Coordinates of N, CA, C and O in Angstrom, one line a residue:
X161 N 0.8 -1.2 0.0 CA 0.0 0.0 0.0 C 0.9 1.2 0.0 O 2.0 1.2 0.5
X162 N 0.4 2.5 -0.6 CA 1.3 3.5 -0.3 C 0.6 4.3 0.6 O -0.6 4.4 0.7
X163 N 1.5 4.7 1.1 CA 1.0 5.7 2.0 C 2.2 7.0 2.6 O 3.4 6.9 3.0
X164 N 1.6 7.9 2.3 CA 1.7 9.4 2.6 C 2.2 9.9 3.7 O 1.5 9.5 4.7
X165 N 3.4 10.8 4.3 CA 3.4 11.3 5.4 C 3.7 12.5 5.2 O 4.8 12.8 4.6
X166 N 2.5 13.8 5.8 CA 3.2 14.8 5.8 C 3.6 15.5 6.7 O 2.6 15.8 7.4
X167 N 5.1 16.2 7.2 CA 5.4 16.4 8.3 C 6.0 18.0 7.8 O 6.8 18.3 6.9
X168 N 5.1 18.7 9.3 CA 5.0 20.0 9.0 C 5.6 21.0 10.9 O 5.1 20.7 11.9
X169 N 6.4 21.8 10.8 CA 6.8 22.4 11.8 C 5.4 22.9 12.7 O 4.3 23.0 12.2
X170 N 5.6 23.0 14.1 CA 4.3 22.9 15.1 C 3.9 24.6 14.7 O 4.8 25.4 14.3
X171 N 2.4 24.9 15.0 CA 2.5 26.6 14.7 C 2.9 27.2 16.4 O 2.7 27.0 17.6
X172 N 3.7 28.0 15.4 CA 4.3 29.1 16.9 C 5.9 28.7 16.6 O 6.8 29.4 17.0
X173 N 6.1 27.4 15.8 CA 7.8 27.3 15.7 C 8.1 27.9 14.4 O 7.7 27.7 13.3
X174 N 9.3 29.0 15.0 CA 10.2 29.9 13.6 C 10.5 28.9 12.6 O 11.2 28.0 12.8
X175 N 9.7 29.4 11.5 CA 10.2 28.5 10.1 C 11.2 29.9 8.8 O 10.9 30.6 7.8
X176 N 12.1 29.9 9.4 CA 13.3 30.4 8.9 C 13.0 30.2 7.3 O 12.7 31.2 6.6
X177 N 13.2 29.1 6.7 CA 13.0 28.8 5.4 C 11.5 29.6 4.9 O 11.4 30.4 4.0
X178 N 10.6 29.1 5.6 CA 9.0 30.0 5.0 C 9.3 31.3 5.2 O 8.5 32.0 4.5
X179 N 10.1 32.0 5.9 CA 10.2 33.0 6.0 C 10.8 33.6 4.7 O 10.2 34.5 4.0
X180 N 12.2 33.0 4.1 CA 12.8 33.4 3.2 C 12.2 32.9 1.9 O 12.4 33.3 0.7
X181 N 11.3 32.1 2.2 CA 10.4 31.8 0.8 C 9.3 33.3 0.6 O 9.1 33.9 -0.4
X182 N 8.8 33.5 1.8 CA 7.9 34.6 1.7 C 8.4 36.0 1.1 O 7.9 36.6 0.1
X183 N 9.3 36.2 1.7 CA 10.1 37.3 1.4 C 10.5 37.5 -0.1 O 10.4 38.6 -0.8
X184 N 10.9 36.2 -0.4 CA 11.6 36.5 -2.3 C 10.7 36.4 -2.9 O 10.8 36.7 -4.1
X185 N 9.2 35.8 -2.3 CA 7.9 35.5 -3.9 C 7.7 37.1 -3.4 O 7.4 37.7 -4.4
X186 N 7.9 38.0 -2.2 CA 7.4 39.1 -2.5 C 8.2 40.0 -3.5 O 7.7 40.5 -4.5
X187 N 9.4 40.2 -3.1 CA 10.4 40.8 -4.2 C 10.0 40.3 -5.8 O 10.1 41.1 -6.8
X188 N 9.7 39.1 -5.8 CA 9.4 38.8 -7.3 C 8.2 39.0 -8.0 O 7.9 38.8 -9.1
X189 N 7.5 39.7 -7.0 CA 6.4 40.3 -7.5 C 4.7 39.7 -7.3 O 3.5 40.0 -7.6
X190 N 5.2 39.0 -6.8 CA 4.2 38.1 -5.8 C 3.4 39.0 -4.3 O 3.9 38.7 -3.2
X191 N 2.8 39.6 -4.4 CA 2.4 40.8 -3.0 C 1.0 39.9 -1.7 O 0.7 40.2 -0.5
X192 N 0.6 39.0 -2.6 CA -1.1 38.8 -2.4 C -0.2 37.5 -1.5 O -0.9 37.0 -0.6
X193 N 1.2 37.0 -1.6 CA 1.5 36.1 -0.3 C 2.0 36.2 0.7 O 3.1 36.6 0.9
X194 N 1.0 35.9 1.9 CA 1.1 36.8 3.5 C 1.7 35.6 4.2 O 1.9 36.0 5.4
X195 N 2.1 34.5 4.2 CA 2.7 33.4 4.9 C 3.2 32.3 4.0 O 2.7 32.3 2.9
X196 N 3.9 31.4 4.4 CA 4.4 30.2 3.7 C 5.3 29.6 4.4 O 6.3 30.1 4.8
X197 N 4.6 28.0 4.7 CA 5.3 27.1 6.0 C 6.1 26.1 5.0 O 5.6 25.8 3.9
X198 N 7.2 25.7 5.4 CA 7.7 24.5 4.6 C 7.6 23.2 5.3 O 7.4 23.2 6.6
X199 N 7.6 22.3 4.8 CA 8.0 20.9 5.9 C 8.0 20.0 4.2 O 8.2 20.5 3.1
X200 N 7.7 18.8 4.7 CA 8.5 17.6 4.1 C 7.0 16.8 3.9 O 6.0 17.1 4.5
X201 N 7.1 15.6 2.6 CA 6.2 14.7 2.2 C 7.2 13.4 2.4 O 8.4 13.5 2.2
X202 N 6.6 12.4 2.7 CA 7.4 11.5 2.3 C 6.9 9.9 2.3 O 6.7 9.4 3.4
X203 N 6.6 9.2 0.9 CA 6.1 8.5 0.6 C 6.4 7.1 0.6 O 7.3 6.7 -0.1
X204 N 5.7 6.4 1.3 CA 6.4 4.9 1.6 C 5.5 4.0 0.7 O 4.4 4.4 0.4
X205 N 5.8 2.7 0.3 CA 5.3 1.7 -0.2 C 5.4 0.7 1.2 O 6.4 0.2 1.6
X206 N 4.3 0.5 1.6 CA 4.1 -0.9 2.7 C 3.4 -2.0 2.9 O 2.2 -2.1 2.8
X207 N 4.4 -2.9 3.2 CA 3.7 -4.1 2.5 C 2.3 -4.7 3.4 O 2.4 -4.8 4.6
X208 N 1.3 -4.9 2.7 CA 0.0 -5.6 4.3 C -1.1 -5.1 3.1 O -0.8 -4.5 2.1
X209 N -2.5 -5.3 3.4 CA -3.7 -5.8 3.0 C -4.9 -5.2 4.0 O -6.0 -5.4 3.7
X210 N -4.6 -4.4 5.3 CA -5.6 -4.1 6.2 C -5.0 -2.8 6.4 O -3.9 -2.6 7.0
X211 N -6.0 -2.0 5.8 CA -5.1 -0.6 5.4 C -5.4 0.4 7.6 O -5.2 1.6 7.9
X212 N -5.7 -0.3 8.1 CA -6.3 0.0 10.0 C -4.5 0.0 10.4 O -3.9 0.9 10.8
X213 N -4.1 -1.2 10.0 CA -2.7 -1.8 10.4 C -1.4 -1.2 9.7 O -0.5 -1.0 10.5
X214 N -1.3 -0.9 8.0 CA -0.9 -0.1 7.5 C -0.9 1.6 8.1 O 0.0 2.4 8.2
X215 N -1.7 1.6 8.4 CA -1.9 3.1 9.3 C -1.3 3.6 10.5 O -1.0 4.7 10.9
X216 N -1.3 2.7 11.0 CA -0.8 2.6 13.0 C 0.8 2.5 12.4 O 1.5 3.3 12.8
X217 N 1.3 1.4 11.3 CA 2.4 1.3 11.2 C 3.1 2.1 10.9 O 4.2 2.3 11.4
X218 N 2.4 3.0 9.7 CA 3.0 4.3 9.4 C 3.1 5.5 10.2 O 3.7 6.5 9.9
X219 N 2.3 5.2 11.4 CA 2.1 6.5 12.3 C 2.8 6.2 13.4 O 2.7 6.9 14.3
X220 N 3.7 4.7 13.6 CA 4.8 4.4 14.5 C 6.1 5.0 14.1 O 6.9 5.5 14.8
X221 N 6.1 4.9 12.4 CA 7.5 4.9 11.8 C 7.7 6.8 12.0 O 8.8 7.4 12.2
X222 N 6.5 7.4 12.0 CA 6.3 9.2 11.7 C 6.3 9.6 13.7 O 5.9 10.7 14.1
X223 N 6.6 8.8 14.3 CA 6.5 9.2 16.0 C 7.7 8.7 16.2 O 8.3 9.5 16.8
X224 N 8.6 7.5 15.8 CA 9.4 6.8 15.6 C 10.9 7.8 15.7 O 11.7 8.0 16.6
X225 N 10.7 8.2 13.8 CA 11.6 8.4 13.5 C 11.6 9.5 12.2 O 12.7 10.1 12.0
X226 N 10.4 9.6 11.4 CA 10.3 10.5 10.5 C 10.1 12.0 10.9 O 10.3 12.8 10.0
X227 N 9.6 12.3 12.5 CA 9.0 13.8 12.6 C 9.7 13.4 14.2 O 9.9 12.5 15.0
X228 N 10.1 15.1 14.0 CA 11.0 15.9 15.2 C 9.4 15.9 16.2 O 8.6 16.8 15.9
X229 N 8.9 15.0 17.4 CA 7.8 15.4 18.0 C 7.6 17.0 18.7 O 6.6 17.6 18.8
X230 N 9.1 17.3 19.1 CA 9.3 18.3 19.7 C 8.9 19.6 18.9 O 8.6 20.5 19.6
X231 N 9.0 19.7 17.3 CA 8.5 20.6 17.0 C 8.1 20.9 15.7 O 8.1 21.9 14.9
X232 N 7.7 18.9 15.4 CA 6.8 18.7 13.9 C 5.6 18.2 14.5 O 5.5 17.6 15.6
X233 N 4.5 18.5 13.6 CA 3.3 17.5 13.7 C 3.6 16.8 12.3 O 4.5 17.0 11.4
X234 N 2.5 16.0 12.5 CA 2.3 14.8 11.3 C 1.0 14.7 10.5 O -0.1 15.3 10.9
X235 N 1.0 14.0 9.3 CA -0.2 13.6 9.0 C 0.0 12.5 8.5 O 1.0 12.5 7.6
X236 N -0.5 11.3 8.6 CA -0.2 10.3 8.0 C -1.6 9.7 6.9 O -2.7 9.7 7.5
X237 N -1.6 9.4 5.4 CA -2.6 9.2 4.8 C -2.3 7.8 3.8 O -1.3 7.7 3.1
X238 N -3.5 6.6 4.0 CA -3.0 6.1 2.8 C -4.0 6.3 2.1 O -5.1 6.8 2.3
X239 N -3.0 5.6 0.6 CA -3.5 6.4 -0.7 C -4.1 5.4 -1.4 O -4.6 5.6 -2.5

C-alpha cells in the first residue's frame, strides 16, 4: 500500500525557510503572499492488506523516526 506522510513544523515554531520563501515570492512580484510554511512529504510503499494496520504502522515509523515530535506535527494518509 502507499502511504503518505506529511510532516510539517508545530505553529508558533520559527520557520526560517518559509520565511525566506515569503520574502523572495514578495520581491518577485508576488504581494497577495502573506505566509508560507515549509515541511517535508514522504512516501512509503508498505507491504500488508488491512489498510487499520498499514496506518498505525506508518504513524509508528512518523512518532518513531520521521517527525521531530518536539517541533513537527504529522499527518499520516493512505493512498
Amino acid at each position: 500500500m502507499k502511504v503518505r506522510v506529511t510532516v510539517m513544523l508545530r505553529e508558533g515554531v520559527l520557520d526560517p525557510q518559509g520565511k525566506a520563501i515569503s520574502h523572495a515570492l514578495q520581491t518577485l512580484g508576488f504581494p497577495g503572499v502573506t505566509e508560507v510554511h515549509v515541511g517535508k512529504v514522504i512516501e512509503l510503499d508498505v507491504e500488508g492488506s488491512d489498510q487499520a494496520a498499514v496506518q498505525k504502522q506508518a504513524e509508528d515509523m512518523a512518532r518513531d523516526l520521521l517527525a521531530n515530535l518536539v517541533i513537527e506535527d504529522f499527518k499520516v494518509e493512505v493512498l
